[in-house]
Every structure is written in C-alpha cells, then in structure tokens.
Amino acid sequence: MKSYNPVSDRILTVKLNTKPAALNIIQVYAPTSASTQEEAEQFYSGLQAIKDKMHKREVCIIMGDFNANVGEGLEHESGSGPFGLGERNERGEMSACFCQANGMTITNTCFKQHPKRRYTWIQPGDRARNQIDYILITNEWKTTVLNSKPRPCADCETDHILVAAKISLKANKIVQPKQSARFDTDKLKDLKIRNQFQIEIKNRFEPLLQDWSTKEKTPNELWEEIKKCFTEVAEKNLGKRRKKPAKPYISEEVIELAKQKSRARKNGNKEKYMMLKKEIQMKLKRDKKSWLEQECAKMHEWNEKRKSKELFDQVKSIQSKKFSSKNICINDVNALTKS
C-alpha cells in the first residue's frame, strides 16, 4: 500500500503498488434516494475532484454502494453493459453521466449472469431486489477485468450482496525482514516458571563460559551463541505470545456455532440458519456481559489497592471507542447577544 486517505464519511481512497501501473481504489457510499438532490450533487462533485487529481496512466477503480439503478441495456457512452437490472432512475442517470464524463465502465453490468444473480441489494422484508452496488474501472484498463459479479454466498450479515471483480494485475512483492519471535513474558510472573527459566539459563551458560575461556571467538559468534541459548530456553518455558483477539469475549462455542450457521446457509436450510443466528446473538450478549463483569471486578480490585496505572490500563482495555473532544463553535452572530 502506497497511501490511504479517508476523504470523508462517504469517500475513501487507497493506492496500491501494482504492475504494470499503480492501482487507485476509491470506495464510496453515495447518498440514498431519501437525501436531497443537492447532497447527491455535492457527493459527485467531491468524487470528481478526487478523480481529477489521479494520474491518467494509473488504474482507477471506483466501487461501493452508489444507491443508484443504471438499468438494463447496452450503452457504450455511459459505460453501462447489457446485463444490468431493472430500469434507470434519477440517481442512475447521475452515475451514468459521471461514467461518461470520466470514461469509465460499470464492470458488473458487462458479464452475463442470470437475472437472479444480478441484484446486489435486498429490501428489508425481501419486498424488492435491486442492483445498486457497482465496480467501475477506466476504459483503458477494462480489458484487464476477467470477471465481475455479485457473490451471494458471502455470509456478511447485511442486506447488501458482496460484489467482486477478478483483475489481471500483479502486486509488487515487498520482501519484509523476518520478525523475531515474541515470547510470552507474562509467564515469568509465576514464581515457579521464573525459577525454572533462571536455572536452565544458568545451566546452559556454564559450559559456554568454559568454552569461551579456552577458545578465542569473534563478538558475532559470541552473540549468536548467547541468542541461541536464550531463544531455546524461552521457547521451551514461555512459548510465543498470542495475538489478543479484537473481541476477547467471543468464546470457542460461539465460533463453532458461527461455522454451523455458515454451513446451514450454504445448504439452504433457512430455518436452522435463523435459529443459529438468534442463538449466536444471545450467547454473544451473555459472554460480553460476563466478560465485562470480570473486567470491572479487576478494576475494582486495582482501585482498592490504589494502583492507578493498572486501573487506567484496565479501563483502556475495555473501551470500545477512543475519546475525542468536540469543539462547539458559534455559527450565528446573533447568538453572541443571547443569554
């Protein structure tokens, strides 16, 4: 990744180092049909300003929820393929004009799919199905797109269908240095493990000291022997540190139920799928409540022991969002005279 820029709450850009040219991805979320025409025009104006800043020789992909229906029927000028869905609406006309002005193609309307496999959004209650999510690419690079279609098999817990495109670009491989192993040093708090660790280190160092007294070795050789000694003993007694999960309250039971739910969805067993979904939500709430009670008990313990550092570390560990202060500004000049 070369750059990443969250432009607004509706537009995000990412630049990737690919061959034969760099790849610019713009992820968008257009205003819905309930928003005003002015909001939609502001969105496309901002999108156009970002598109104009990009180099013409680089690949540009714009994808996301456009909240627009471009409709069915081939239109080379607007970049719409023959395999759209439904009829074009007002927002679809704005999307088509944007594609025409920038020379872009709507890829998931260019590949033949069954009409049942073209929709990308299901209205709540399954009252209607529309095609409002698209992947756009500049016309110069449209031949690199091998396939583009919705994938209803993805279990995303949303009313939108995942849209995927296969493109024949190669990412430049970046060789990163091998990271050294991180050991679980928290185990050294246990007196028994710490004593065992110290004894084994001492037993390994005694023959090394005798060997160094009889043989002359370079500093690099001495360092390699010391490193090998500590690494082998640490692997045996401490083990590698495990990465903390993003949601530590998720239990193995819930993970197994999620796998069963995914299999039920693939097998078309809707009744079992809905039952497992409700069960997972119920057990997630139960596990989260239990986890929070345990964490709060630890906070109470640190508070009683008057250990402020441990207390604030514990508070930070359970915070879901980082605190950010809000600046309140006076927009109305007359407000200065009000009490």
Short mmCIF file of C-alpha atoms in Angstrom, two decimals:
data_model
loop_
_atom_site.label_atom_id
_atom_site.label_comp_id
_atom_site.label_asym_id
_atom_site.label_seq_id
_atom_site.Cartn_x
_atom_site.Cartn_y
_atom_site.Cartn_z
CA MET A 1 0.00 0.00 0.00
CA LYS A 2 1.39 3.37 -1.05
CA SER A 3 -1.22 5.65 0.52
CA TYR A 4 -4.51 5.65 2.40
CA ASN A 5 -6.85 8.64 2.71
CA PRO A 6 -10.30 8.69 4.39
CA VAL A 7 -11.53 11.76 2.50
CA SER A 8 -14.95 11.92 4.18
CA ASP A 9 -17.59 9.69 5.74
CA ARG A 10 -18.63 8.77 2.16
CA ILE A 11 -15.33 8.51 0.25
CA LEU A 12 -12.07 6.66 0.99
CA THR A 13 -9.06 6.24 -1.29
CA VAL A 14 -6.29 3.62 -1.32
CA LYS A 15 -3.27 3.42 -3.64
CA LEU A 16 -1.57 0.06 -4.21
CA ASN A 17 1.79 -0.69 -5.80
CA THR A 18 0.88 -2.97 -8.74
CA LYS A 19 2.19 -3.88 -12.19
CA PRO A 20 2.12 -2.62 -14.92
CA ALA A 21 0.73 0.53 -13.26
CA ALA A 22 -0.26 1.68 -9.79
CA LEU A 23 -3.83 0.89 -8.73
CA ASN A 24 -6.05 3.59 -7.21
CA ILE A 25 -9.16 2.33 -5.39
CA ILE A 26 -11.95 4.72 -4.38
CA GLN A 27 -14.51 3.24 -2.01
CA VAL A 28 -17.78 5.19 -1.96
CA TYR A 29 -21.14 5.30 -0.22
CA ALA A 30 -23.47 7.58 -2.18
CA PRO A 31 -26.45 9.40 -0.60
CA THR A 32 -29.67 7.41 -0.57
CA SER A 33 -32.80 8.28 -2.53
CA ALA A 34 -34.23 9.88 0.64
CA SER A 35 -31.50 12.57 0.55
CA THR A 36 -31.83 15.81 -1.37
CA GLN A 37 -30.63 16.47 -4.90
CA GLU A 38 -28.11 18.97 -3.53
CA GLU A 39 -26.48 16.29 -1.34
CA ALA A 40 -26.16 13.95 -4.34
CA GLU A 41 -24.58 16.71 -6.46
CA GLN A 42 -22.10 17.53 -3.68
CA PHE A 43 -21.13 13.85 -3.47
CA TYR A 44 -20.41 13.58 -7.21
CA SER A 45 -18.56 16.93 -7.19
CA GLY A 46 -16.28 15.66 -4.44
CA LEU A 47 -15.78 12.36 -6.25
CA GLN A 48 -14.92 14.21 -9.46
CA ALA A 49 -12.34 16.36 -7.66
CA ILE A 50 -10.60 13.22 -6.33
CA LYS A 51 -10.70 11.54 -9.75
CA ASP A 52 -9.14 14.61 -11.42
CA LYS A 53 -6.12 14.50 -9.07
CA MET A 54 -5.19 10.94 -10.13
CA HIS A 55 -2.64 10.25 -12.87
CA LYS A 56 -4.28 9.27 -16.16
CA ARG A 57 -1.83 6.42 -16.77
CA GLU A 58 -2.65 4.72 -13.48
CA VAL A 59 -5.50 2.27 -12.96
CA CYS A 60 -8.56 3.72 -11.23
CA ILE A 61 -11.34 1.64 -9.70
CA ILE A 62 -14.38 3.21 -8.04
CA MET A 63 -16.55 0.77 -6.13
CA GLY A 64 -19.20 0.69 -3.45
CA ASP A 65 -22.83 1.48 -2.78
CA PHE A 66 -23.96 4.06 -5.36
CA ASN A 67 -27.64 3.87 -4.30
CA ALA A 68 -28.50 4.16 -8.00
CA ASN A 69 -30.04 1.88 -10.58
CA VAL A 70 -28.39 2.27 -14.02
CA GLY A 71 -30.86 -0.21 -15.52
CA GLU A 72 -30.64 -2.86 -18.21
CA GLY A 73 -29.41 -2.20 -21.74
CA LEU A 74 -26.09 -1.60 -23.51
CA GLU A 75 -24.86 2.00 -23.59
CA HIS A 76 -21.23 2.42 -24.64
CA GLU A 77 -21.22 6.16 -23.92
CA SER A 78 -22.23 5.81 -20.26
CA GLY A 79 -20.17 2.65 -19.68
CA SER A 80 -23.22 0.53 -18.91
CA GLY A 81 -23.18 -3.07 -20.11
CA PRO A 82 -26.16 -5.11 -21.40
CA PHE A 83 -26.58 -7.10 -18.17
CA GLY A 84 -27.90 -4.53 -15.73
CA LEU A 85 -31.14 -4.94 -13.80
CA GLY A 86 -34.43 -3.03 -13.89
CA GLU A 87 -34.95 0.49 -15.18
CA ARG A 88 -32.71 3.51 -14.76
CA ASN A 89 -33.76 6.03 -12.10
CA GLU A 90 -32.71 9.63 -11.49
CA ARG A 91 -29.66 8.70 -9.40
CA GLY A 92 -28.76 6.10 -12.01
CA GLU A 93 -28.71 8.87 -14.61
CA MET A 94 -26.24 10.82 -12.45
CA SER A 95 -23.99 7.74 -12.17
CA ALA A 96 -24.17 7.20 -15.94
CA CYS A 97 -23.23 10.84 -16.60
CA PHE A 98 -20.26 10.52 -14.23
CA CYS A 99 -19.05 7.39 -16.09
CA GLN A 100 -19.47 9.12 -19.45
CA ALA A 101 -17.55 12.23 -18.32
CA ASN A 102 -14.64 10.17 -16.94
CA GLY A 103 -14.55 7.32 -19.48
CA MET A 104 -15.39 4.54 -17.04
CA THR A 105 -17.12 1.16 -17.39
CA ILE A 106 -19.51 -0.46 -14.90
CA THR A 107 -17.92 -3.91 -14.81
CA ASN A 108 -20.67 -5.95 -13.13
CA THR A 109 -23.10 -4.98 -15.94
CA CYS A 110 -20.75 -6.31 -18.63
CA PHE A 111 -20.68 -10.02 -17.75
CA LYS A 112 -23.68 -12.22 -18.46
CA GLN A 113 -25.37 -13.50 -15.32
CA HIS A 114 -28.81 -14.90 -14.63
CA PRO A 115 -31.19 -12.08 -13.56
CA LYS A 116 -31.41 -13.79 -10.15
CA ARG A 117 -27.64 -13.30 -9.83
CA ARG A 118 -27.50 -9.60 -10.79
CA TYR A 119 -29.12 -7.91 -7.79
CA THR A 120 -26.85 -6.50 -5.09
CA TRP A 121 -29.37 -5.27 -2.51
CA ILE A 122 -32.41 -6.89 -0.88
CA GLN A 123 -35.04 -4.53 0.50
CA PRO A 124 -36.00 -5.31 4.13
CA GLY A 125 -38.68 -8.00 4.15
CA ASP A 126 -37.48 -9.17 0.71
CA ARG A 127 -40.04 -6.86 -0.93
CA ALA A 128 -37.71 -5.92 -3.80
CA ARG A 129 -34.24 -6.63 -5.17
CA ASN A 130 -32.16 -4.01 -6.96
CA GLN A 131 -28.72 -3.54 -8.46
CA ILE A 132 -27.22 -0.51 -6.69
CA ASP A 133 -23.62 -1.62 -5.90
CA TYR A 134 -21.06 -1.33 -8.72
CA ILE A 135 -17.39 -1.68 -9.57
CA LEU A 136 -16.21 0.96 -12.07
CA ILE A 137 -12.91 0.95 -13.96
CA THR A 138 -11.38 3.31 -16.51
CA ASN A 139 -11.97 2.26 -20.14
CA GLU A 140 -8.22 1.98 -20.85
CA TRP A 141 -7.99 -0.87 -18.33
CA LYS A 142 -11.37 -2.58 -18.76
CA THR A 143 -9.77 -5.47 -20.68
CA THR A 144 -7.87 -6.42 -17.52
CA VAL A 145 -11.18 -7.31 -15.83
CA LEU A 146 -11.66 -11.06 -16.24
CA ASN A 147 -14.95 -11.30 -14.35
CA SER A 148 -17.19 -9.16 -12.16
CA LYS A 149 -20.34 -10.36 -10.42
CA PRO A 150 -22.24 -10.44 -7.12
CA ARG A 151 -21.39 -13.28 -4.75
CA PRO A 152 -24.48 -14.12 -2.66
CA CYS A 153 -22.58 -16.96 -0.96
CA ALA A 154 -20.64 -14.50 1.25
CA ASP A 155 -22.00 -14.53 4.80
CA CYS A 156 -21.74 -10.81 5.61
CA GLU A 157 -24.82 -10.27 7.83
CA THR A 158 -26.07 -7.39 5.66
CA ASP A 159 -28.87 -6.68 3.19
CA HIS A 160 -26.22 -5.98 0.51
CA ILE A 161 -24.61 -8.68 -1.63
CA LEU A 162 -20.81 -8.78 -1.98
CA VAL A 163 -19.66 -7.69 -5.46
CA ALA A 164 -16.26 -8.99 -6.59
CA ALA A 165 -14.10 -8.46 -9.67
CA LYS A 166 -11.15 -10.52 -10.91
CA ILE A 167 -8.46 -8.32 -12.47
CA SER A 168 -5.20 -9.35 -14.13
CA LEU A 169 -2.82 -7.04 -12.29
CA LYS A 170 0.23 -8.12 -10.30
CA ALA A 171 1.11 -6.67 -6.93
CA ASN A 172 4.77 -5.80 -6.43
CA LYS A 173 6.15 -8.16 -3.81
CA ILE A 174 7.78 -6.39 -0.89
CA VAL A 175 10.31 -8.55 0.93
CA GLN A 176 9.94 -7.78 4.61
CA PRO A 177 12.57 -8.74 7.17
CA LYS A 178 11.74 -11.76 9.30
CA GLN A 179 10.40 -10.65 12.64
CA SER A 180 11.92 -12.11 15.75
CA ALA A 181 9.72 -14.30 17.93
CA ARG A 182 7.87 -12.57 20.75
CA PHE A 183 7.71 -14.71 23.84
CA ASP A 184 5.01 -14.68 26.49
CA THR A 185 6.99 -12.92 29.21
CA ASP A 186 3.86 -12.61 31.38
CA LYS A 187 4.52 -16.21 32.44
CA LEU A 188 7.62 -15.02 34.30
CA LYS A 189 5.26 -13.53 36.91
CA ASP A 190 4.73 -17.10 38.04
CA LEU A 191 7.49 -17.80 40.60
CA LYS A 192 7.80 -21.48 39.64
CA ILE A 193 8.23 -20.76 35.91
CA ARG A 194 10.67 -17.90 36.61
CA ASN A 195 12.87 -20.09 38.82
CA GLN A 196 12.86 -22.87 36.21
CA PHE A 197 13.78 -20.35 33.50
CA GLN A 198 16.69 -18.95 35.55
CA ILE A 199 18.03 -22.43 36.40
CA GLU A 200 18.03 -23.58 32.76
CA ILE A 201 19.71 -20.35 31.60
CA LYS A 202 22.41 -20.82 34.26
CA ASN A 203 22.96 -24.48 33.26
CA ARG A 204 23.29 -23.50 29.60
CA PHE A 205 25.74 -20.65 30.31
CA GLU A 206 28.22 -22.59 32.47
CA PRO A 207 29.56 -24.79 29.61
CA LEU A 208 29.59 -21.76 27.32
CA LEU A 209 31.80 -19.81 29.75
CA GLN A 210 34.24 -22.72 29.95
CA ASP A 211 34.30 -22.97 26.18
CA TRP A 212 34.93 -19.22 25.77
CA SER A 213 37.87 -19.34 28.21
CA THR A 214 39.68 -21.94 26.07
CA LYS A 215 38.77 -20.69 22.58
CA GLU A 216 39.00 -17.28 21.00
CA LYS A 217 35.77 -16.21 19.30
CA THR A 218 34.61 -13.10 17.49
CA PRO A 219 31.88 -10.87 19.00
CA ASN A 220 29.39 -12.07 16.35
CA GLU A 221 30.00 -15.70 17.24
CA LEU A 222 29.58 -14.96 20.96
CA TRP A 223 26.33 -13.10 20.25
CA GLU A 224 24.90 -15.97 18.17
CA GLU A 225 25.61 -18.46 20.98
CA ILE A 226 24.03 -16.20 23.62
CA LYS A 227 20.97 -15.59 21.43
CA LYS A 228 20.57 -19.31 20.73
CA CYS A 229 20.77 -20.07 24.44
CA PHE A 230 18.07 -17.57 25.43
CA THR A 231 15.81 -18.43 22.46
CA GLU A 232 15.78 -22.18 23.05
CA VAL A 233 15.10 -21.82 26.79
CA ALA A 234 12.36 -19.23 26.18
CA GLU A 235 10.64 -21.44 23.56
CA LYS A 236 10.61 -24.34 26.00
CA ASN A 237 9.39 -22.50 29.10
CA LEU A 238 7.47 -19.44 27.86
CA GLY A 239 6.16 -20.13 24.37
CA LYS A 240 5.23 -17.47 21.83
CA ARG A 241 2.92 -14.61 22.74
CA ARG A 242 -0.52 -14.96 21.20
CA LYS A 243 -2.15 -12.03 19.49
CA LYS A 244 -5.04 -10.66 21.51
CA PRO A 245 -8.38 -11.01 19.69
CA ALA A 246 -10.28 -7.86 18.73
CA LYS A 247 -13.27 -9.08 20.77
CA PRO A 248 -11.84 -11.16 23.64
CA TYR A 249 -15.27 -12.16 24.94
CA ILE A 250 -16.03 -14.35 21.89
CA SER A 251 -15.87 -17.96 23.06
CA GLU A 252 -14.98 -21.11 21.13
CA GLU A 253 -18.63 -22.19 21.47
CA VAL A 254 -19.80 -19.11 19.53
CA ILE A 255 -17.13 -19.64 16.85
CA GLU A 256 -18.33 -23.22 16.34
CA LEU A 257 -21.97 -22.05 16.14
CA ALA A 258 -20.94 -19.46 13.52
CA LYS A 259 -19.42 -22.25 11.40
CA GLN A 260 -22.64 -24.27 11.71
CA LYS A 261 -24.67 -21.19 10.71
CA SER A 262 -22.50 -20.70 7.62
CA ARG A 263 -22.98 -24.36 6.61
CA ALA A 264 -26.76 -24.04 7.13
CA ARG A 265 -26.86 -21.00 4.84
CA LYS A 266 -24.86 -22.79 2.12
CA ASN A 267 -27.18 -25.82 2.35
CA GLY A 268 -30.25 -23.60 2.03
CA ASN A 269 -31.59 -24.54 5.47
CA LYS A 270 -33.13 -21.13 6.26
CA GLU A 271 -34.96 -22.28 9.40
CA LYS A 272 -31.77 -23.64 11.01
CA TYR A 273 -29.83 -20.58 9.82
CA MET A 274 -32.23 -18.16 11.57
CA MET A 275 -32.29 -20.32 14.72
CA LEU A 276 -28.47 -20.36 14.92
CA LYS A 277 -28.30 -16.64 14.20
CA LYS A 278 -30.58 -15.87 17.17
CA GLU A 279 -28.65 -18.29 19.38
CA ILE A 280 -25.30 -16.68 18.45
CA GLN A 281 -26.61 -13.17 19.20
CA MET A 282 -27.98 -14.34 22.55
CA LYS A 283 -24.74 -16.06 23.58
CA LEU A 284 -22.63 -13.13 22.41
CA LYS A 285 -24.61 -10.81 24.69
CA ARG A 286 -24.25 -13.32 27.55
CA ASP A 287 -20.48 -13.73 27.04
CA LYS A 288 -19.92 -10.00 26.69
CA LYS A 289 -21.85 -9.29 29.90
CA SER A 290 -19.85 -11.95 31.78
CA TRP A 291 -16.56 -10.61 30.40
CA LEU A 292 -17.43 -7.04 31.37
CA GLU A 293 -18.30 -8.14 34.90
CA GLN A 294 -14.91 -9.85 35.23
CA GLU A 295 -13.05 -6.81 33.87
CA CYS A 296 -14.96 -4.44 36.16
CA ALA A 297 -14.13 -6.67 39.13
CA LYS A 298 -10.43 -6.31 38.26
CA MET A 299 -10.86 -2.53 38.05
CA HIS A 300 -12.47 -2.54 41.50
CA GLU A 301 -9.55 -4.60 42.81
CA TRP A 302 -6.92 -2.19 41.38
CA ASN A 303 -8.88 0.74 42.81
CA GLU A 304 -8.92 -0.78 46.31
CA LYS A 305 -5.17 -1.44 46.09
CA ARG A 306 -4.70 2.17 44.87
CA LYS A 307 -2.76 1.10 41.80
CA SER A 308 -3.72 3.86 39.39
CA LYS A 309 -1.61 2.71 36.44
CA GLU A 310 -3.11 -0.77 36.40
CA LEU A 311 -6.58 0.74 36.90
CA PHE A 312 -6.33 3.09 33.90
CA ASP A 313 -4.79 0.34 31.74
CA GLN A 314 -7.78 -1.83 32.59
CA VAL A 315 -10.19 0.99 31.67
CA LYS A 316 -8.47 1.48 28.30
CA SER A 317 -8.61 -2.26 27.55
CA ILE A 318 -12.42 -2.35 27.67
CA GLN A 319 -13.10 0.94 25.90
CA SER A 320 -14.84 0.30 22.55
CA LYS A 321 -14.14 3.79 21.17
CA LYS A 322 -11.40 6.29 21.78
CA PHE A 323 -12.48 9.52 23.41
CA SER A 324 -12.32 12.62 21.22
CA SER A 325 -13.29 16.06 22.43
CA LYS A 326 -15.77 18.08 20.37
CA ASN A 327 -15.25 21.76 19.64
CA ILE A 328 -18.51 23.69 19.93
CA CYS A 329 -18.49 26.72 17.65
CA ILE A 330 -20.99 29.60 17.43
CA ASN A 331 -22.31 29.82 13.89
CA ASP A 332 -24.87 32.57 14.43
CA VAL A 333 -23.56 36.10 15.07
CA ASN A 334 -26.75 36.98 16.95
CA ALA A 335 -26.06 34.14 19.39
CA LEU A 336 -23.35 36.27 21.00
CA THR A 337 -26.01 38.60 22.43
CA LYS A 338 -28.24 35.82 23.75
CA SER A 339 -28.10 34.75 27.40
#
